[in-house]
CSV table of C-alpha atoms in Angstrom, one decimal:
chain,number,residue,atom,x,y,z
W,162,MET,CA,-0.1,0.2,0.0
W,163,VAL,CA,1.1,3.3,-0.8
W,164,GLY,CA,-0.1,6.9,1.0
W,165,LEU,CA,-0.7,9.9,-1.7
W,166,ALA,CA,1.1,12.6,-0.8
W,167,GLY,CA,-0.2,15.4,1.4
W,168,PRO,CA,0.5,18.9,0.1
W,169,ALA,CA,3.7,20.5,-0.4
W,170,GLN,CA,5.6,23.0,-2.3
W,171,ALA,CA,6.1,22.2,-5.5
W,172,ALA,CA,8.8,23.3,-8.0
W,173,THR,CA,8.5,24.1,-12.0
W,174,LYS,CA,11.7,24.2,-14.2
W,175,THR,CA,12.0,24.2,-18.0
W,176,THR,CA,14.8,22.1,-19.5
W,177,THR,CA,15.4,21.9,-23.4
W,178,ILE,CA,16.6,19.1,-24.6
W,179,PHE,CA,17.7,17.8,-28.2
W,180,MET,CA,15.4,15.3,-29.3
W,181,ASN,CA,16.1,12.8,-32.4
W,182,CYS,CA,12.3,11.9,-33.5
W,183,ASP,CA,11.5,8.7,-35.2
W,184,ALA,CA,8.1,9.6,-37.0
W,185,PRO,CA,5.8,7.2,-39.3
W,186,ALA,CA,6.1,7.1,-43.1
W,187,PRO,CA,5.0,9.2,-44.8
W,188,GLN,CA,6.1,11.6,-42.4
W,189,ALA,CA,9.8,12.6,-42.3
W,190,ASP,CA,12.0,12.1,-39.3
W,191,GLY,CA,13.2,15.0,-37.8
W,192,SER,CA,15.5,16.4,-34.7
W,193,GLY,CA,15.9,19.8,-32.9
W,194,ASN,CA,15.3,21.5,-29.6
W,195,GLN,CA,12.5,20.7,-27.2
W,196,ASN,CA,11.3,22.8,-24.2
W,197,PHE,CA,10.2,20.5,-21.5
W,198,THR,CA,8.5,22.1,-18.6
W,199,VAL,CA,8.3,19.7,-15.2
W,200,THR,CA,6.5,20.6,-12.2
W,201,LEU,CA,7.4,18.1,-9.4
W,202,PRO,CA,6.5,18.9,-5.5
W,203,ASP,CA,10.0,19.8,-3.6
W,204,THR,CA,9.8,16.6,-1.1
W,205,ALA,CA,8.1,13.4,-0.5
W,206,LYS,CA,8.2,9.7,1.4
W,207,ALA,CA,9.3,6.9,-0.2
W,208,GLY,CA,6.0,5.0,-1.3
W,209,ASP,CA,4.3,7.9,-1.5
W,210,THR,CA,2.1,9.2,-4.9
W,211,VAL,CA,2.9,12.3,-5.9
W,212,PRO,CA,1.9,14.6,-8.9
W,213,VAL,CA,4.1,15.4,-11.8
W,214,THR,CA,2.8,18.1,-14.3
W,215,ILE,CA,4.6,18.1,-17.9
W,216,ASP,CA,4.2,20.5,-20.6
W,217,PRO,CA,6.1,18.9,-23.6
W,218,GLY,CA,6.5,22.2,-26.0
W,219,PRO,CA,6.8,22.7,-29.1
W,220,SER,CA,7.9,19.4,-31.3
W,221,PRO,CA,10.9,19.4,-33.4
W,222,LEU,CA,8.9,17.9,-35.9
W,223,LEU,CA,7.7,20.0,-38.7
W,224,PRO,CA,4.3,17.8,-40.2
W,225,ALA,CA,4.2,17.6,-43.9
W,226,PHE,CA,0.4,17.9,-43.9
W,227,SER,CA,-2.6,19.1,-42.4
W,228,VAL,CA,-4.8,16.6,-40.5
W,229,THR,CA,-7.2,16.1,-37.1
W,230,THR,CA,-5.8,13.3,-34.9
W,231,ASP,CA,-6.9,11.9,-31.5
W,232,ASN,CA,-3.2,11.9,-29.7
W,233,THR,CA,-2.0,10.3,-26.4
W,234,THR,CA,1.7,11.2,-25.2
W,235,LYS,CA,3.4,9.2,-23.1
W,236,VAL,CA,6.8,10.1,-21.3
W,237,HIS,CA,9.0,7.7,-20.0
W,238,LEU,CA,10.8,8.8,-17.1
W,239,LEU,CA,13.7,8.2,-15.0
W,240,VAL,CA,12.9,8.8,-11.1
W,241,GLY,CA,16.2,7.9,-9.6
W,242,THR,CA,16.9,4.7,-11.4
W,243,LYS,CA,13.5,3.6,-11.5
W,244,ALA,CA,11.8,3.6,-15.0
W,245,VAL,CA,8.4,5.4,-14.9
W,246,THR,CA,5.8,6.2,-17.4
W,247,VAL,CA,3.2,8.8,-17.3
W,248,THR,CA,0.2,9.3,-19.9
W,249,SER,CA,-1.6,12.0,-20.7
W,250,PRO,CA,-5.5,12.4,-21.5
W,251,VAL,CA,-6.4,12.1,-25.3
W,252,GLU,CA,-6.5,15.1,-27.0
W,253,THR,CA,-7.9,16.0,-30.1
W,254,VAL,CA,-5.2,17.8,-32.1
W,255,THR,CA,-5.6,19.8,-35.7
W,256,VAL,CA,-2.3,19.7,-37.3
W,257,VAL,CA,-1.4,22.3,-39.5
W,258,ALA,CA,1.4,21.5,-42.2
W,259,GLY,CA,4.5,23.4,-41.2
W,260,VAL,CA,3.5,24.2,-37.9
W,261,PRO,CA,5.4,22.3,-34.7
W,262,LEU,CA,2.7,20.3,-32.7
W,263,ASP,CA,2.3,21.5,-29.6
W,264,ALA,CA,0.6,19.3,-27.3
W,265,LYS,CA,-1.1,20.6,-23.9
W,266,PRO,CA,0.4,20.5,-20.3
W,267,PHE,CA,-1.0,17.3,-18.8
W,268,THR,CA,-0.7,16.0,-14.8
W,269,ALA,CA,-0.1,12.3,-14.0
W,270,ASN,CA,0.3,10.4,-10.7
W,271,LEU,CA,4.4,8.9,-10.2
W,272,THR,CA,5.3,6.8,-6.9
W,273,ILE,CA,8.7,7.6,-5.0
W,274,PRO,CA,10.7,4.1,-5.0
W,275,ASP,CA,11.5,2.6,-2.1
W,276,GLY,CA,14.6,2.7,-0.5
W,277,THR,CA,15.2,6.2,-1.1
W,278,GLU,CA,14.6,7.7,2.1
W,279,GLY,CA,17.4,10.5,2.9
W,280,THR,CA,18.1,11.0,-1.0
W,281,THR,CA,17.4,13.5,-3.5
W,282,LEU,CA,16.0,11.8,-6.8
W,283,ASP,CA,16.4,13.4,-10.1
W,284,VAL,CA,13.8,13.2,-12.7
W,285,LYS,CA,15.0,12.5,-16.4
W,286,ILE,CA,13.4,11.7,-19.6
W,287,ASP,CA,14.2,8.6,-21.5
W,288,GLN,CA,11.9,8.8,-24.5
W,289,ALA,CA,8.9,10.9,-25.6
W,290,ILE,CA,6.2,9.0,-27.4
W,291,THR,CA,3.1,10.7,-29.2
W,292,ASP,CA,0.5,8.1,-30.4
W,293,ALA,CA,-1.9,9.8,-33.3
W,294,VAL,CA,-5.1,7.7,-34.0
W,295,LEU,CA,-6.5,8.1,-37.8
W,296,GLY,CA,-9.3,6.4,-39.0
W,297,GLY,CA,-9.0,3.7,-36.7
W,298,MET,CA,-5.4,3.5,-36.9
W,299,THR,CA,-2.2,4.6,-34.8
W,300,TYR,CA,0.7,6.4,-36.0
W,301,THR,CA,3.4,6.6,-33.3
W,302,THR,CA,6.4,8.9,-33.3
W,303,THR,CA,9.3,8.4,-30.9
W,304,CYS,CA,11.5,11.0,-29.7
W,305,THR,CA,14.9,9.9,-27.7
W,306,PRO,CA,16.9,12.8,-25.9
W,307,GLN,CA,20.5,13.0,-27.2
W,308,PRO,CA,22.3,12.5,-24.9
W,309,ARG,CA,20.2,9.4,-23.4
W,310,PRO,CA,18.7,9.7,-21.0
W,311,SER,CA,18.1,13.8,-20.7
W,312,ALA,CA,19.7,16.2,-18.5
W,313,SER,CA,17.5,16.4,-14.8
W,314,VAL,CA,13.9,18.2,-15.5
W,315,GLY,CA,13.7,18.3,-11.9
W,316,SER,CA,14.2,17.0,-8.5
W,317,VAL,CA,12.1,15.1,-5.5
W,318,ALA,CA,14.0,15.3,-2.0
W,319,VAL,CA,13.1,12.2,0.0
W,320,GLU,CA,12.9,12.6,3.6
W,321,ALA,CA,14.7,10.7,5.6
W,322,LEU,CA,11.6,9.4,7.8
W,323,PRO,CA,10.1,5.7,7.2
W,324,LYS,CA,7.2,5.1,4.9
W,325,ASP,CA,4.1,5.7,6.4
W,326,PRO,CA,3.0,2.5,9.1
W,327,VAL,CA,0.6,0.1,7.5
W,328,THR,CA,-1.2,-3.3,8.9
W,329,THR,CA,-0.3,-6.0,6.9
W,330,LYS,CA,-1.9,-9.2,8.1
W,331,LEU,CA,-4.5,-10.9,10.4
W,332,THR,CA,-3.8,-14.0,12.0
W,333,PRO,CA,-6.5,-15.5,11.8
W,334,ASN,CA,-8.8,-12.9,9.5
W,335,SER,CA,-11.8,-14.5,10.7
W,336,GLY,CA,-13.9,-15.9,13.7
W,337,GLY,CA,-16.3,-15.3,16.4
W,338,PRO,CA,-16.4,-13.9,20.2
W,339,GLY,CA,-13.3,-14.8,21.9
W,340,THR,CA,-11.2,-15.3,18.6
W,341,ALA,CA,-7.3,-14.3,19.3
W,342,VAL,CA,-6.0,-11.8,16.7
W,343,VAL,CA,-2.4,-11.4,15.7
W,344,ALA,CA,-2.1,-8.4,14.1
W,345,THR,CA,1.4,-7.7,12.1
W,346,GLY,CA,2.3,-4.1,10.6
W,347,ALA,CA,5.0,-2.6,9.0
W,348,ASN,CA,7.2,0.8,9.2
W,349,PHE,CA,6.4,1.4,12.8
W,350,PRO,CA,8.3,3.1,15.3
W,351,ALA,CA,10.4,0.7,17.6
W,352,GLY,CA,8.3,0.7,20.8
W,353,ALA,CA,5.1,0.0,22.5
W,354,VAL,CA,1.9,-0.3,19.7
W,355,THR,CA,-1.7,-0.6,20.3
W,356,CYS,CA,-4.5,-2.5,18.0
W,357,ALA,CA,-8.5,-2.2,17.7
W,358,ALA,CA,-11.4,-3.6,16.2
W,359,SER,CA,-13.7,-1.6,14.3
W,360,LEU,CA,-17.4,-2.0,12.4
W,361,SER,CA,-17.8,0.5,9.2
W,362,GLY,CA,-15.3,2.6,10.5
W,363,THR,CA,-16.4,2.9,14.1
W,364,ASP,CA,-14.4,1.4,16.8
W,365,THR,CA,-15.9,-1.4,18.6
W,366,GLY,CA,-14.2,-1.4,21.9
W,367,ASP,CA,-11.9,-4.0,21.5
W,368,THR,CA,-8.1,-3.5,21.7
W,369,GLY,CA,-4.7,-5.3,22.5
W,370,SER,CA,-1.3,-4.2,23.0
W,371,GLY,CA,2.1,-5.2,21.3
W,372,THR,CA,5.5,-4.0,20.0
W,373,ALA,CA,7.5,-3.1,17.3
W,374,ASP,CA,11.1,-4.2,16.7
W,375,ALA,CA,13.6,-2.4,15.4
W,376,SER,CA,13.1,-2.8,12.0
W,377,GLY,CA,9.6,-1.6,12.0
W,378,VAL,CA,7.8,-5.0,12.1
W,379,ALA,CA,4.7,-4.6,14.5
W,380,THR,CA,3.1,-7.3,16.5
W,381,CYS,CA,0.1,-6.8,18.4
W,382,ASN,CA,-2.4,-9.7,20.0
W,383,LEU,CA,-6.2,-8.6,20.6
W,384,THR,CA,-9.2,-10.7,21.3
W,385,ILE,CA,-12.4,-10.2,19.2
W,386,THR,CA,-15.7,-10.1,21.6
W,387,LYS,CA,-18.1,-8.1,19.2
W,388,LYS,CA,-18.8,-8.3,15.4
W,389,ALA,CA,-16.1,-6.3,13.3
W,390,ASP,CA,-15.1,-6.1,10.0
W,391,SER,CA,-11.7,-4.6,10.2
W,392,VAL,CA,-8.7,-4.8,12.8
W,393,ARG,CA,-5.9,-2.2,12.6
W,394,ILE,CA,-2.5,-1.1,14.5
W,395,GLY,CA,-2.4,2.2,15.5
W,396,SER,CA,-4.0,4.8,13.0
W,397,ALA,CA,-2.6,2.9,10.1
W,398,PRO,CA,-5.3,1.2,7.6
W,399,GLY,CA,-6.4,-1.7,8.5
W,400,LYS,CA,-7.0,-5.5,7.0
W,401,ALA,CA,-10.5,-6.8,7.0
W,402,PHE,CA,-11.8,-9.2,9.3
W,403,SER,CA,-14.6,-11.6,8.6
W,404,TYR,CA,-16.9,-12.1,12.0
W,405,VAL,CA,-18.6,-15.0,12.1
W,406,ALA,CA,-21.5,-14.9,14.5
W,407,PRO,CA,-22.3,-17.5,17.0
W,408,VAL,CA,-25.8,-19.4,16.0
W,409,GLU,CA,-28.0,-21.5,18.5
W,410,GLY,CA,-28.8,-24.7,16.8
W,411,VAL,CA,-27.7,-28.0,15.5
W,412,PRO,CA,-24.3,-27.2,13.5
W,413,HIS,CA,-23.9,-29.1,10.4
W,414,PRO,CA,-20.9,-28.2,8.3
W,415,VAL,CA,-20.3,-27.7,4.6
W,416,ASP,CA,-17.3,-27.8,3.1
W,417,ILE,CA,-16.0,-27.6,-0.6
W,418,GLU,CA,-12.1,-27.9,-1.6
W,419,VAL,CA,-11.7,-25.1,-4.4
W,420,LEU,CA,-8.7,-26.4,-6.7
W,421,PRO,CA,-6.6,-24.3,-8.8
W,422,GLY,CA,-6.8,-23.5,-12.4
W,423,PRO,CA,-4.2,-22.9,-14.9
W,424,LEU,CA,-2.5,-19.7,-16.1
W,425,ALA,CA,-3.2,-20.1,-19.7
W,426,LEU,CA,-2.4,-18.3,-23.1
W,427,GLY,CA,-4.2,-18.5,-26.0
W,428,PRO,CA,-5.8,-19.0,-28.5
W,429,THR,CA,-4.5,-22.5,-28.8
W,430,ALA,CA,-4.9,-22.4,-32.6
W,431,GLY,CA,-2.8,-19.5,-32.7
W,432,LEU,CA,-3.6,-15.8,-33.8
W,433,PRO,CA,-4.8,-14.9,-37.2
W,434,ALA,CA,-1.8,-13.3,-39.6
W,435,LEU,CA,-1.4,-9.9,-39.5
W,436,ASP,CA,-1.5,-8.7,-43.1
W,437,PHE,CA,0.5,-5.2,-43.4
W,438,GLY,CA,-0.5,-5.2,-46.7
W,439,SER,CA,1.9,-4.1,-49.9
W,440,ILE,CA,4.5,-1.5,-50.3
W,441,THR,CA,6.7,-0.4,-53.0
W,442,ILE,CA,10.2,0.2,-53.3
W,443,ASN,CA,11.7,3.7,-53.5
W,444,GLY,CA,14.9,3.6,-52.5
W,445,LYS,CA,14.5,5.0,-49.0
W,446,LYS,CA,13.3,3.4,-45.6
W,447,GLN,CA,10.0,2.8,-45.2
W,448,SER,CA,7.7,2.1,-42.3
W,449,VAL,CA,4.0,0.7,-42.0
W,450,VAL,CA,2.1,0.4,-38.9
W,451,GLY,CA,-0.7,-1.9,-37.8
W,452,ALA,CA,-2.1,-3.7,-35.2
W,453,PHE,CA,-1.5,-7.0,-33.2
W,454,ASN,CA,-4.2,-9.5,-32.6
W,455,ALA,CA,-4.9,-9.3,-28.8
W,456,ALA,CA,-3.4,-12.9,-27.0
W,457,THR,CA,-5.6,-14.0,-24.1
W,458,VAL,CA,-4.0,-14.4,-20.7
W,459,GLN,CA,-6.1,-16.4,-18.2
W,460,ASP,CA,-4.9,-16.8,-14.8
W,461,PHE,CA,-7.0,-18.8,-12.6
W,462,ARG,CA,-4.4,-20.4,-10.2
W,463,GLY,CA,-6.0,-18.9,-6.9
W,464,GLY,CA,-3.0,-17.8,-5.4
W,465,SER,CA,-0.8,-14.4,-4.8
W,466,LEU,CA,1.6,-15.2,-8.1
W,467,GLY,CA,2.3,-13.0,-11.3
W,468,TRP,CA,3.2,-13.4,-14.5
W,469,ASP,CA,5.5,-11.9,-17.4
W,470,LEU,CA,4.5,-12.4,-20.8
W,471,THR,CA,7.3,-11.7,-23.5
W,472,VAL,CA,7.6,-12.0,-27.5
W,473,THR,CA,10.1,-13.0,-29.8
W,474,ARG,CA,10.3,-13.7,-33.5
W,475,THR,CA,11.8,-15.3,-36.3
W,476,PRO,CA,13.6,-13.1,-39.2
W,477,PHE,CA,11.5,-12.0,-42.4
W,478,LEU,CA,11.9,-14.9,-44.7
W,479,ASN,CA,10.2,-16.1,-47.8
W,480,THR,CA,10.8,-20.1,-47.4
W,481,ALA,CA,10.2,-20.7,-51.1
W,482,THR,CA,12.2,-18.3,-52.6
W,483,GLY,CA,14.9,-18.1,-50.5
W,484,HIS,CA,14.7,-14.3,-49.8
W,485,ALA,CA,15.2,-12.6,-46.7
W,486,MET,CA,15.0,-9.1,-45.1
W,487,ALA,CA,17.8,-9.1,-42.8
W,488,THR,CA,17.5,-5.4,-41.5
W,489,ALA,CA,13.9,-5.4,-41.5
W,490,GLY,CA,12.7,-4.3,-37.9
W,491,LEU,CA,9.3,-4.9,-36.2
W,492,GLY,CA,8.4,-3.0,-33.1
W,493,ILE,CA,5.3,-3.2,-30.1
W,494,GLN,CA,3.8,-0.4,-28.5
W,495,PRO,CA,2.1,-2.8,-26.0
W,496,ALA,CA,-1.1,-2.6,-24.5
W,497,CYS,CA,-2.6,-4.6,-21.5
W,498,THR,CA,-6.6,-4.5,-20.7
W,499,VAL,CA,-8.7,-6.3,-18.0
W,500,THR,CA,-11.6,-8.0,-19.7
W,501,ASN,CA,-13.2,-10.0,-16.7
W,502,PRO,CA,-14.3,-7.2,-14.4
W,503,ASP,CA,-14.2,-9.6,-11.6
W,504,SER,CA,-10.8,-10.0,-11.9
W,505,PRO,CA,-8.9,-9.2,-8.6
W,506,SER,CA,-5.3,-7.9,-10.5
W,507,ALA,CA,-4.7,-5.2,-12.8
W,508,CYS,CA,-2.4,-6.1,-15.8
W,509,SER,CA,0.7,-3.7,-16.9
W,510,ALA,CA,1.8,-3.2,-20.4
W,511,GLY,CA,5.4,-3.3,-21.1
W,512,ALA,CA,8.1,-0.6,-22.8
W,513,PRO,CA,7.5,-0.2,-26.4
W,514,GLY,CA,10.4,-1.9,-28.0
W,515,ALA,CA,11.7,-4.1,-30.9
W,516,ILE,CA,10.8,-7.8,-31.1
W,517,THR,CA,13.7,-10.0,-31.8
W,518,ASP,CA,14.8,-13.6,-31.0
W,519,VAL,CA,15.4,-12.0,-27.2
W,520,PRO,CA,12.1,-12.0,-25.1
W,521,LEU,CA,10.8,-8.4,-24.9
W,522,LYS,CA,8.3,-8.4,-21.9
W,523,VAL,CA,5.4,-6.9,-23.3
W,524,ALA,CA,2.7,-7.2,-20.2
W,525,SER,CA,2.9,-8.4,-16.7
W,526,GLN,CA,0.8,-8.7,-13.2
W,527,ALA,CA,2.9,-7.9,-10.1
W,528,PRO,CA,2.5,-10.7,-7.1
W,529,GLY,CA,0.2,-10.1,-5.0
W,530,GLY,CA,1.9,-10.7,-1.6
W,531,ASP,CA,-0.6,-11.7,0.9
W,532,GLU,CA,-3.4,-10.6,-1.3
W,533,LEU,CA,-5.4,-12.8,-4.2
W,534,THR,CA,-4.0,-12.3,-7.9
W,535,GLY,CA,-5.7,-13.5,-10.9
W,536,GLY,CA,-8.2,-12.9,-13.8
W,537,GLU,CA,-8.6,-12.9,-17.6
W,538,PHE,CA,-6.9,-10.1,-20.0
W,539,ALA,CA,-6.3,-9.2,-23.7
W,540,VAL,CA,-2.5,-8.5,-24.7
W,541,GLY,CA,-1.8,-6.8,-28.0
W,542,GLY,CA,-0.8,-3.7,-28.8
W,543,GLY,CA,0.4,-1.4,-31.8
W,544,ALA,CA,2.4,-2.6,-34.4
W,545,MET,CA,5.4,-1.0,-36.9
W,546,ILE,CA,7.3,-2.9,-39.5
W,547,GLN,CA,10.6,-0.7,-40.5
W,548,LEU,CA,11.7,-1.8,-43.9
W,549,PRO,CA,15.1,-1.4,-45.6
W,550,ALA,CA,15.8,0.9,-48.6
W,551,PHE,CA,16.3,-2.4,-51.0
W,552,MET,CA,15.2,-5.6,-50.8
W,553,PHE,CA,14.1,-8.4,-53.2
W,554,ALA,CA,10.5,-7.7,-54.3
W,555,ASP,CA,8.8,-10.6,-52.5
W,556,THR,CA,6.2,-11.7,-50.0
W,557,TYR,CA,7.7,-12.0,-46.6
W,558,ARG,CA,6.8,-13.2,-43.1
W,559,SER,CA,7.8,-13.3,-39.7
W,560,VAL,CA,6.1,-15.4,-36.6
W,561,VAL,CA,5.9,-13.6,-33.7
W,562,THR,CA,5.3,-16.1,-30.5
W,563,PHE,CA,3.8,-14.9,-27.1
W,564,SER,CA,5.0,-16.6,-24.2
W,565,ILE,CA,3.9,-16.5,-20.5
W,566,ALA,CA,5.8,-17.6,-17.2
């Protein structure tokens, strides 16, 4: 669990960064200076979620034509050494030929990494990506600082204090009157602690006592005597408790065993071919864009495990003629969505990158610790083929393989 940082002084800084921009065909690539204005809080605690406001400033690219698109800006940051991506809302933009695109400022959240207490974190830009949707197709422009990453665009001083205390576990987490509960927690000052039970946010009167050791791990004991739905240590957020009310009469236990299901990746027959159509050799490197068909992930294991989904590919070949495009590139801009609203987990899309014979992580589900994980998801994303200037005129195929572990 992380806390949302309270009000803090904010600092705004404008940094000029030289950007090399790779634009989708037929737009020409470009490079030049771009002014990024970033607003960050002066201070925060490790684990806090804090706002960051980014005004990307006019792009060094000059559009070749006028068109209206729906744009999303994604800025890959380095917060200290941790990679963080912040994403803008969708913005409808009227692009005018010869006029640099100037995206609106946007505010997003980033989490201060654990283990950074007492340090000052520099925030740098690693890449800036614009997805433009036109006619149902997504066209991606990727701008990379030179040198990469950029110079510092802002900084946050991390307080030399422990993270906010939190209740982590109840043993047991259910029972009726007379149930002895051991509550554990983290990030507490060493010394005596108290714990309390509550119902709908109101304390029931059941309290207990315990201690926190030098590492901040707290243990507290209390006995449940009244109906409760939560137990907490101190004022930290509590953990859910299931109260089992005693009932007079003849007990009749009803048992059921819930068996774990699979971690499955589908469809089992494979995905349909993704046809990028045709392109005519013109003596220049060219790019074509499309969208990967979405693979399905089903995690029915009924535990707290995570998973990583990676992709690899074979070279672009025509096995009948023996022709190959050894220097052709295939990239993915990953997307991962929850398809079953009852899924206990979220999934995270990986960073855009080139698909090669080295596995590239495109989606993941984080382990849940003491919490349940799992669900149903769809993993796909935008696709781009970068073609060499010259090659045999032929039909080529590369096979992309999705793998999960």
